[in-house]
Coordinates of C-alpha atoms in Angstrom, one line a residue:
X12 CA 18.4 -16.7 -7.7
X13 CA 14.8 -15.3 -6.8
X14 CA 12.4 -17.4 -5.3
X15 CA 9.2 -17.8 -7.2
X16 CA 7.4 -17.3 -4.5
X17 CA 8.9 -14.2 -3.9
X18 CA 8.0 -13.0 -7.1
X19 CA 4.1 -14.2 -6.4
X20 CA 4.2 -12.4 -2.9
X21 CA 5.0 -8.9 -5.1
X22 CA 2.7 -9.9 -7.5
X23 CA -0.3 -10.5 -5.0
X24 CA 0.6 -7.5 -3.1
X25 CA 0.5 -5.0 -6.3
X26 CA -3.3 -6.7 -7.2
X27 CA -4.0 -6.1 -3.8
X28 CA -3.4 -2.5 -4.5
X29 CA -4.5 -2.0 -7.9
X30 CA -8.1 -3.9 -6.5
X31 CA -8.0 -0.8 -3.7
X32 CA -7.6 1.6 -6.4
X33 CA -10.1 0.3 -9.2
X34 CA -13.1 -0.9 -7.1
X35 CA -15.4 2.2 -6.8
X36 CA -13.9 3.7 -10.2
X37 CA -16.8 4.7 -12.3
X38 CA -15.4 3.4 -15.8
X39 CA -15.4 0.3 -14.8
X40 CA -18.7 0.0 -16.2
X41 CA -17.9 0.6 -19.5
X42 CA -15.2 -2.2 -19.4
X43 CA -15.2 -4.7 -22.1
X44 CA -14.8 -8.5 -21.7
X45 CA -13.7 -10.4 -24.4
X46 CA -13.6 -14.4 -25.1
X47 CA -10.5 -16.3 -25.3
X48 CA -9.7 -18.2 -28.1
X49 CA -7.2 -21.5 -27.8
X50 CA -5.1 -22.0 -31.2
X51 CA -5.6 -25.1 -32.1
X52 CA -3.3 -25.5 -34.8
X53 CA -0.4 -25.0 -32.1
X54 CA 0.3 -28.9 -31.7
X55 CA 1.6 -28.8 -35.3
X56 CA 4.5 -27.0 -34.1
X57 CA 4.7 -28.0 -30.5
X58 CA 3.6 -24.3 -29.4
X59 CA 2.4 -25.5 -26.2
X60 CA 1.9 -23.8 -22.7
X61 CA 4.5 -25.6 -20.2
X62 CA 2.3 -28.5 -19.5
X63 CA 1.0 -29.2 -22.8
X64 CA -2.2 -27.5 -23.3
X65 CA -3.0 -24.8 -26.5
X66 CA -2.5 -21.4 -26.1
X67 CA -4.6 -18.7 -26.3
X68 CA -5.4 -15.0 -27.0
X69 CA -8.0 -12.7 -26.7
X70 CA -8.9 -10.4 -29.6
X71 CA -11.9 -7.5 -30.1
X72 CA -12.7 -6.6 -33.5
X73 CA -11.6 -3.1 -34.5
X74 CA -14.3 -0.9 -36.5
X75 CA -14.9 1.8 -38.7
X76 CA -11.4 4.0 -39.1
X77 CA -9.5 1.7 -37.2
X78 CA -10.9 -1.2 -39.1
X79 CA -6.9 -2.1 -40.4
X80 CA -5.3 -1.3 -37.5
X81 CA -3.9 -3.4 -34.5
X82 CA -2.8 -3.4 -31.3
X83 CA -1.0 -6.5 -29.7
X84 CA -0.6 -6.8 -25.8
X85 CA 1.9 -9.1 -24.1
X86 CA 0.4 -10.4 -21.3
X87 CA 3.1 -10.7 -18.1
X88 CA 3.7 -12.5 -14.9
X89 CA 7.0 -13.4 -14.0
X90 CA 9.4 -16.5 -15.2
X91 CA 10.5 -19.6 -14.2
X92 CA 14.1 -20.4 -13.9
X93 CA 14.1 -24.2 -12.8
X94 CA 12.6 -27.0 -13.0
X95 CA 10.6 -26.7 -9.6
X96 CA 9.6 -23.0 -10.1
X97 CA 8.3 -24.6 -13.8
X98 CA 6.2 -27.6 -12.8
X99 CA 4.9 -25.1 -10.2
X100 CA 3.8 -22.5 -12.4
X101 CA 2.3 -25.0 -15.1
X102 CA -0.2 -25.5 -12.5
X103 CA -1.2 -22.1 -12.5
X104 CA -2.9 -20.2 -15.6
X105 CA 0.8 -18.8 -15.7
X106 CA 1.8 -22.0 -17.4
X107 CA -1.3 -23.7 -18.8
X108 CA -4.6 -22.5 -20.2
X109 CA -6.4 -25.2 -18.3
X110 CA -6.5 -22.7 -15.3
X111 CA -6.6 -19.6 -17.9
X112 CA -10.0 -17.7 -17.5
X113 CA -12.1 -17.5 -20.3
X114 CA -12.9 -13.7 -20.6
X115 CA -10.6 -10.8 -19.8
X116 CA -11.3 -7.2 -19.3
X117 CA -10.0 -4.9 -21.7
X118 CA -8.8 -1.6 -20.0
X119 CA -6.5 1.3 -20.6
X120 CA -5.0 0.8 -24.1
X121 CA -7.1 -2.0 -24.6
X122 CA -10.1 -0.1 -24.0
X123 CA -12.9 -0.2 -26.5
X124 CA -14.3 3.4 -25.5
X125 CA -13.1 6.6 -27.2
X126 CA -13.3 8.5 -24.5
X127 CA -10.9 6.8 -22.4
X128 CA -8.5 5.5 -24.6
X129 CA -8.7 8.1 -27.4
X130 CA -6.1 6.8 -29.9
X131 CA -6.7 3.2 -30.2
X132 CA -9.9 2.3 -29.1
X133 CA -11.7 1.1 -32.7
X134 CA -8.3 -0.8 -33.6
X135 CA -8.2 -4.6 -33.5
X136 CA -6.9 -5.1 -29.7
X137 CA -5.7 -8.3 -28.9
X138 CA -4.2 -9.9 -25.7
X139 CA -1.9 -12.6 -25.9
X140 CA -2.2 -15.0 -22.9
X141 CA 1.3 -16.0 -21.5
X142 CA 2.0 -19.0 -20.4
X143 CA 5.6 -20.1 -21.2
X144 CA 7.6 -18.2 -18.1
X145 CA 10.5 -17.1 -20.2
X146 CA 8.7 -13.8 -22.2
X147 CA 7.5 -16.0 -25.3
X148 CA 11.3 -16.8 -26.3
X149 CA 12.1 -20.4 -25.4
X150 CA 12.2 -23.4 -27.8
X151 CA 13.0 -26.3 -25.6
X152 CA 11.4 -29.2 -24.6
X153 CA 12.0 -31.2 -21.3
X154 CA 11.1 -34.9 -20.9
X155 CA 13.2 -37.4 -18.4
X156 CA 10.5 -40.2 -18.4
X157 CA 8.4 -39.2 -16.1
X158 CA 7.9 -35.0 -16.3
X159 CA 7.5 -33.4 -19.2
X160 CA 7.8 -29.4 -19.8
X161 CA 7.4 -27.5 -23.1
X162 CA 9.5 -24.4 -23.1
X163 CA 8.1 -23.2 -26.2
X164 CA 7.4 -19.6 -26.2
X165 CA 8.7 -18.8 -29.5
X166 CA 6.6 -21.4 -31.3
X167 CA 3.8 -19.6 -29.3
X168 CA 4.6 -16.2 -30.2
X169 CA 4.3 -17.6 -34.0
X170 CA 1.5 -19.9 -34.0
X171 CA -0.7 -16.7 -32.4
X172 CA 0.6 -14.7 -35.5
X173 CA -0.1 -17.2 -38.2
X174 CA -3.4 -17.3 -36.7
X175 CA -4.3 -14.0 -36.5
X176 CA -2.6 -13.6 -39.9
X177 CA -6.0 -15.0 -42.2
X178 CA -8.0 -12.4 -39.7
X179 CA -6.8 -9.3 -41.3
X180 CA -3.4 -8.7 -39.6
X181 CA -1.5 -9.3 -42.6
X182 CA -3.5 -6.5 -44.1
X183 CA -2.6 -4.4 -41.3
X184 CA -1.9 -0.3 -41.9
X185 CA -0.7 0.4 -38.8
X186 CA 0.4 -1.9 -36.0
X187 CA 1.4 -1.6 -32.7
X188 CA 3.4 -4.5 -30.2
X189 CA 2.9 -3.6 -27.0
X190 CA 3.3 -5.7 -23.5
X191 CA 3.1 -5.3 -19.6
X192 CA 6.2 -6.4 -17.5
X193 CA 7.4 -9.9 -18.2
X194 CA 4.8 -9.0 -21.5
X195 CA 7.1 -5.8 -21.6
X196 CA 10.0 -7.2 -22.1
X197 CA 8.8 -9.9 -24.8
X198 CA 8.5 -6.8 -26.9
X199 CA 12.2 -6.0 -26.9
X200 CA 12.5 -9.6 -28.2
X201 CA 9.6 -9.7 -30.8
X202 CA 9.5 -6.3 -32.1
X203 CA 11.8 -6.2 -35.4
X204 CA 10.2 -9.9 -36.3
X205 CA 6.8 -8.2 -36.0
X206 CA 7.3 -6.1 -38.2
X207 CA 8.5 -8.7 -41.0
X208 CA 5.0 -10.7 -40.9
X209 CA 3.2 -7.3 -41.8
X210 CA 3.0 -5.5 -45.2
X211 CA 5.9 -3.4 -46.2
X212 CA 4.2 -0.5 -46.6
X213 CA 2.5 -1.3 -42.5
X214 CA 2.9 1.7 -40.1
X215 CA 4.8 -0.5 -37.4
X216 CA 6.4 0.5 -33.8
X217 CA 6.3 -1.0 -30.6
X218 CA 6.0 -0.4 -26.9
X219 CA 7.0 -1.7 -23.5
X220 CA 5.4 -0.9 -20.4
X221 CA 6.9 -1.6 -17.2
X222 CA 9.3 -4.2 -18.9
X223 CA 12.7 -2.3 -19.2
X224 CA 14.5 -4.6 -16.2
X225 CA 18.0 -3.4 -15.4
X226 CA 21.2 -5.4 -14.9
X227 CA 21.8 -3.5 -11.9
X228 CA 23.3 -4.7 -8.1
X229 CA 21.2 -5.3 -5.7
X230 CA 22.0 -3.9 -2.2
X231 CA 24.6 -6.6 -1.2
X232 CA 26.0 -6.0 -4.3
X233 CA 24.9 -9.5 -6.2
X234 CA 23.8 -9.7 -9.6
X235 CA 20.6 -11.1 -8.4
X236 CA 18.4 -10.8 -11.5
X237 CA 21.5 -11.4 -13.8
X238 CA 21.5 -14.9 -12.6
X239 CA 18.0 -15.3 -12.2
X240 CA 17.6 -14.1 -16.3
X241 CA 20.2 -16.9 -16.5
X242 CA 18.5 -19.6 -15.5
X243 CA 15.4 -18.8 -17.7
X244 CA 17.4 -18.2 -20.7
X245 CA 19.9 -21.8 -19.9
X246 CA 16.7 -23.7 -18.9
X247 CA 13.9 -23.1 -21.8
X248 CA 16.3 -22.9 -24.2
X249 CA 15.9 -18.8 -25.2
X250 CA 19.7 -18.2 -26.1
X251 CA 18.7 -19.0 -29.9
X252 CA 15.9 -16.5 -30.2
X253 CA 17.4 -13.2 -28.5
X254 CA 18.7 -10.8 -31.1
X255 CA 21.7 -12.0 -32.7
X256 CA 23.4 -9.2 -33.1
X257 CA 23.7 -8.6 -29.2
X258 CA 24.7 -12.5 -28.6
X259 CA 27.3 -12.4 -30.9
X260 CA 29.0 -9.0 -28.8
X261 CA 28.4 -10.6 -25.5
X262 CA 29.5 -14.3 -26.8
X263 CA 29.4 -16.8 -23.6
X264 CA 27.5 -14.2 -21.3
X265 CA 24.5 -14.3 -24.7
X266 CA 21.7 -14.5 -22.1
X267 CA 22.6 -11.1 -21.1
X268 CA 20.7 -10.1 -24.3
X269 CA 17.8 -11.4 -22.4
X270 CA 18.2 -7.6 -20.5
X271 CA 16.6 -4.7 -22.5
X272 CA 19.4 -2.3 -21.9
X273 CA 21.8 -4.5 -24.1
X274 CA 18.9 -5.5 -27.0
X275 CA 17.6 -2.0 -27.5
X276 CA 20.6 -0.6 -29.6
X277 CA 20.1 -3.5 -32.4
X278 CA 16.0 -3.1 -32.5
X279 CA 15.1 -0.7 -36.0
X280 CA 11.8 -0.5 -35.6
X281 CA 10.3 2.6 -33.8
X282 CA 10.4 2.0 -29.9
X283 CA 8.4 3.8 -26.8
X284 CA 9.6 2.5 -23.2
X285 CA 6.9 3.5 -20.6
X286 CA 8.8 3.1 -17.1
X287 CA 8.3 4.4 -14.0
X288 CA 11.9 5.0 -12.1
X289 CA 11.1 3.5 -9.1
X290 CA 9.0 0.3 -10.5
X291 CA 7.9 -1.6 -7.5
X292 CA 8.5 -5.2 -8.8
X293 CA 12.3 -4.3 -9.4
X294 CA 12.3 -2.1 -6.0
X295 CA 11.9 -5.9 -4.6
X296 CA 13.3 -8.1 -6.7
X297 CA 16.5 -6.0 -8.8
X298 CA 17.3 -3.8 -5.8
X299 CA 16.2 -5.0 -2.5
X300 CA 16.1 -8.7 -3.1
X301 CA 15.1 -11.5 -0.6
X302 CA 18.5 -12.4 -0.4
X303 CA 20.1 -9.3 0.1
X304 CA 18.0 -8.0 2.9
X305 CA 17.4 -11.2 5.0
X306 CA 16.8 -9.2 8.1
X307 CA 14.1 -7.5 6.5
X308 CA 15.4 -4.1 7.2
X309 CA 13.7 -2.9 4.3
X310 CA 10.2 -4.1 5.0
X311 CA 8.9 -0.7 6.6
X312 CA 10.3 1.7 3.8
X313 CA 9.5 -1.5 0.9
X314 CA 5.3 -0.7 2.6
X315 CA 5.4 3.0 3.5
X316 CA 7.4 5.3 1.8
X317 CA 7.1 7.8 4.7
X318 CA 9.2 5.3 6.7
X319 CA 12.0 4.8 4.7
X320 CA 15.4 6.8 5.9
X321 CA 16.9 9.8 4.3
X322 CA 20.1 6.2 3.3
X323 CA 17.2 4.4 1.7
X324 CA 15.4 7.2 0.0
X325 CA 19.5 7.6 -1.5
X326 CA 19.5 4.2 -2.5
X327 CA 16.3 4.4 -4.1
X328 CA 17.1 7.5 -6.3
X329 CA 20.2 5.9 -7.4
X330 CA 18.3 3.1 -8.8
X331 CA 16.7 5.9 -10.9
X332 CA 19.5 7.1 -12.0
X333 CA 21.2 4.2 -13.3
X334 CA 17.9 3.4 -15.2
X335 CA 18.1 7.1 -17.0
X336 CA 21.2 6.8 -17.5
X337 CA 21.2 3.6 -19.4
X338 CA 18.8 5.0 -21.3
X339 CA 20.7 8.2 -22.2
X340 CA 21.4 6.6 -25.6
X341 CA 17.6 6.1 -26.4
X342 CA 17.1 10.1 -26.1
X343 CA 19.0 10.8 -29.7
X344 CA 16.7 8.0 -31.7
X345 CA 14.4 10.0 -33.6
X346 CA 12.3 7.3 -33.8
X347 CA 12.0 6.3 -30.1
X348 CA 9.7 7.7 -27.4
X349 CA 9.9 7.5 -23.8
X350 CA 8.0 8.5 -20.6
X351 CA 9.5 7.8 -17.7
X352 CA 8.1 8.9 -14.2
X353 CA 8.7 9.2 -11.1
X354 CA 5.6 6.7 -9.6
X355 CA 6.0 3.8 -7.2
X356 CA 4.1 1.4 -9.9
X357 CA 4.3 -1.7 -12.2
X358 CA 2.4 -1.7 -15.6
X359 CA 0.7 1.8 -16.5
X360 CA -1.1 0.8 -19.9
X361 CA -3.8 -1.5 -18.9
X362 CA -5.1 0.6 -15.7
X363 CA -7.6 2.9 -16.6
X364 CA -6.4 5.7 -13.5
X365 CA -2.7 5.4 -15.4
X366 CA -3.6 5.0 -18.7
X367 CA -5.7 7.9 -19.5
X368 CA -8.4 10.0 -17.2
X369 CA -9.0 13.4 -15.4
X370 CA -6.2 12.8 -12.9
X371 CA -3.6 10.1 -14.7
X372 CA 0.4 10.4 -14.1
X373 CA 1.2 13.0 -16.2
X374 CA 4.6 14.7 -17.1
X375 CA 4.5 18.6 -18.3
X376 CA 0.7 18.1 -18.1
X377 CA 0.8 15.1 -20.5
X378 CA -0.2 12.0 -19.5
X379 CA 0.6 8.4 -21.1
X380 CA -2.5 7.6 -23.6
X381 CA -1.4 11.3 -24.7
X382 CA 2.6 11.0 -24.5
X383 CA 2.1 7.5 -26.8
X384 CA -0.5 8.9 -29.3
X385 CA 1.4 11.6 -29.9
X386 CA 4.4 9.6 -30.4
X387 CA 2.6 6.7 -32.5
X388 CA 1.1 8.9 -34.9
X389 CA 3.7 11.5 -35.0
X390 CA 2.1 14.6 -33.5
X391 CA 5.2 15.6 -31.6
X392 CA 8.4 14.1 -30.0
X393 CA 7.5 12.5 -27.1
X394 CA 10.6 11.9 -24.8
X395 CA 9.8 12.5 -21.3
X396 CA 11.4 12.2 -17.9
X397 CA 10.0 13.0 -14.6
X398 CA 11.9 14.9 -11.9
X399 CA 12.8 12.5 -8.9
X400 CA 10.7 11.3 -6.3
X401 CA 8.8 13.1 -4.3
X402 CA 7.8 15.8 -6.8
X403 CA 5.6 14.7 -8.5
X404 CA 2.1 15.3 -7.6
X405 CA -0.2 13.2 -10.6
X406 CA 1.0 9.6 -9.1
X407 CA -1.3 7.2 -7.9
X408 CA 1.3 5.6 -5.6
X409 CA 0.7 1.7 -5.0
X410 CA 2.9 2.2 -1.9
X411 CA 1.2 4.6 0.3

């Protein structure tokens, strides 16, 4: 089981970085803030955060050409996989809007400025707040007299879309469901039931972005995050809402539908993964887990990658290559898309310096706004994967 705290510490060290790296950055002055807005119809259904309050969601109106189109963004941040880790995070603006701010910035594909973010930025962009802990799937409600938890991600997930429904999304031409880490990966669970709230004739597809967590070993050889995905999917009740084609091949071990590598096959709808190989939340919390390096021998190469020995810089390129070679299936869709590089990051869609600028990440000179425009709107196949670390030269490592 991982900590939750252990997932904050990664957390807070990665804003740490992405603060280092975004501070002086010109564009920031052309960033958009938006207003939240709380459902309010949610009690109806019980589609409450995990202590109770209304979710929310931020959306800025598209215009002109893009006046019919939209954009959905997961928001992420971890899970909770007990009842301590839960009542924890419901104090947080993880579990309740209560502690939510009330405006976010819009950046990278969210962006509202044509020049940096080229493709989408007169569509209606929305971001959905998250504030369940098990990537808007569960449907369960906890109550033993005295503490009471709604795990109700799903009903979230639904009351968001029957509100943004009457605002012009069921009129939609072209739709995309996209979503960052934890957001990522409630993609993979949303995407085909996106697609049937939207008119037939909709162009729809989806994306994940940094969500595409493998059911890989960690270094002692546990199934760390296997068990951890577990204990969200047992707890909040998610079993019922993963897709049931993959629960009914993996019968009692359902939750491992909960991975992406095992829900991917049984998703029709068009698919992009955006991954780096080496993503630095599963560097510490998939591979080199709390638990599997309680010495802390890992510490130097886990904070400099010049430190790390020629046995760790191995054990790090295998991680990379069990990730592409899951996904060796995924390169014959003719539908799917795919950029994976070879960056020590988490979540590439929402920064500016990843998303789309003079010197972004690229791969054969494209870089991501570019690799997933050209893949949404069908100006050329767009399935790229980086050479290993350290070749590439475009990355704006978070790990110096």
């Amino acid at each position: 089981m991982i900590p939750l705290f252990s997932l904050r510490m990664n957390f807070a060290a990665m804003a740490v970085a992405l603060l280092y790296l975004t501070t002086v950055e010109p564009w920031r002055v052309n960033s958009k803030t938006v207003n939240i807005k709380l459902v309010t119809n949610a009690r109806e259904t019980s589609a409450l955060c995990l202590d109770g309050s209304l979710p929310g969601y931020h959306l800025d109106r598209g215009y002109g050409a893009g006046q019919n189109n939209w954009l959905l963004q997961f928001e992420g941040g971890g899970w909770c996989n007990d009842l301590t880790s839960c009542l924890e995070r419901a104090q947080t603006r993880r579990g309740s809007s209560h502690y939510m701010s009330k405006l976010a910035t819009f950046n990278g594909i969210l962006s509202n400025n044509a020049t940096l973010n080229p493709d989408f930025y007169n569509w209606n962009r929305v971001k959905l707040r998250y504030c369940d802990g098990a990537s808007f799937t569960g449907n369960k409600v906890f109550n033993n007299g005295t503490t009471k938890l709604y795990f109700k991600g799903q009903k979230i997930w639904e009351a968001i879309i029957q509100d943004l429904l009457p605002q012009g999304l069921e009129k939609a031409q072209k739709a995309l469901l996209s979503g960052c880490s934890a957001g990522g990966l409630a993609t993979f669970h949303h995407c085909d039931n996106f697609t049937k709230y939207l008119p037939a004739n909709a162009s729809v597809k989806c994306m994940s972005d940094a969500g595409f967590f493998l059911d890989e070993k960690d270094i002692s050889l546990n199934y760390t995050m296997r068990n951890f995905f577990k204990g969200v999917v047992t707890l909040q009740g998610a079993e019922q809402n993963l897709n049931s084609k993959c629960t009914k091949g993996f019968s009692s071990n359902a939750y491992l539908c909960f991975f992406p590598q095992y829900a991917l096959k049984y998703i029709s709808t068009p698919y992009f993964i955006l991954n780096t190989a080496y993503d630095v939340f599963q560097f510490s919390n998939v591979l080199v887990t709390p638990s599997s390096d309680p010495q802390g021998k890992w510490n130097q190469c886990k904070h400099k990658l010049s430190t790390c020995t020629p046995a760790e810089i191995d054990t790090l390129q295998g991680f990379r290559l069990s990730m592409i070679t899951v996904l060796k299936p995924f390169l014959d869709s003719k539908s799917g898309g795919m950029f994976i590089n070879s960056c020590f990051a988490h979540c590439q869609s929402e920064m500016q310096e990843t998303w789309f600028r003079a010197n972004s990440p690229r791969i054969n000179n494209k870089t991501i706004a570019k690799a997933v425009g050209d893949w949404y709107f069908g100006r050329s196949k767009t399935q790229e994967i980086d050479c290993a670390y350290p070749c590439d030269k475009t990355c704006h490592n978070m790990i110096p």
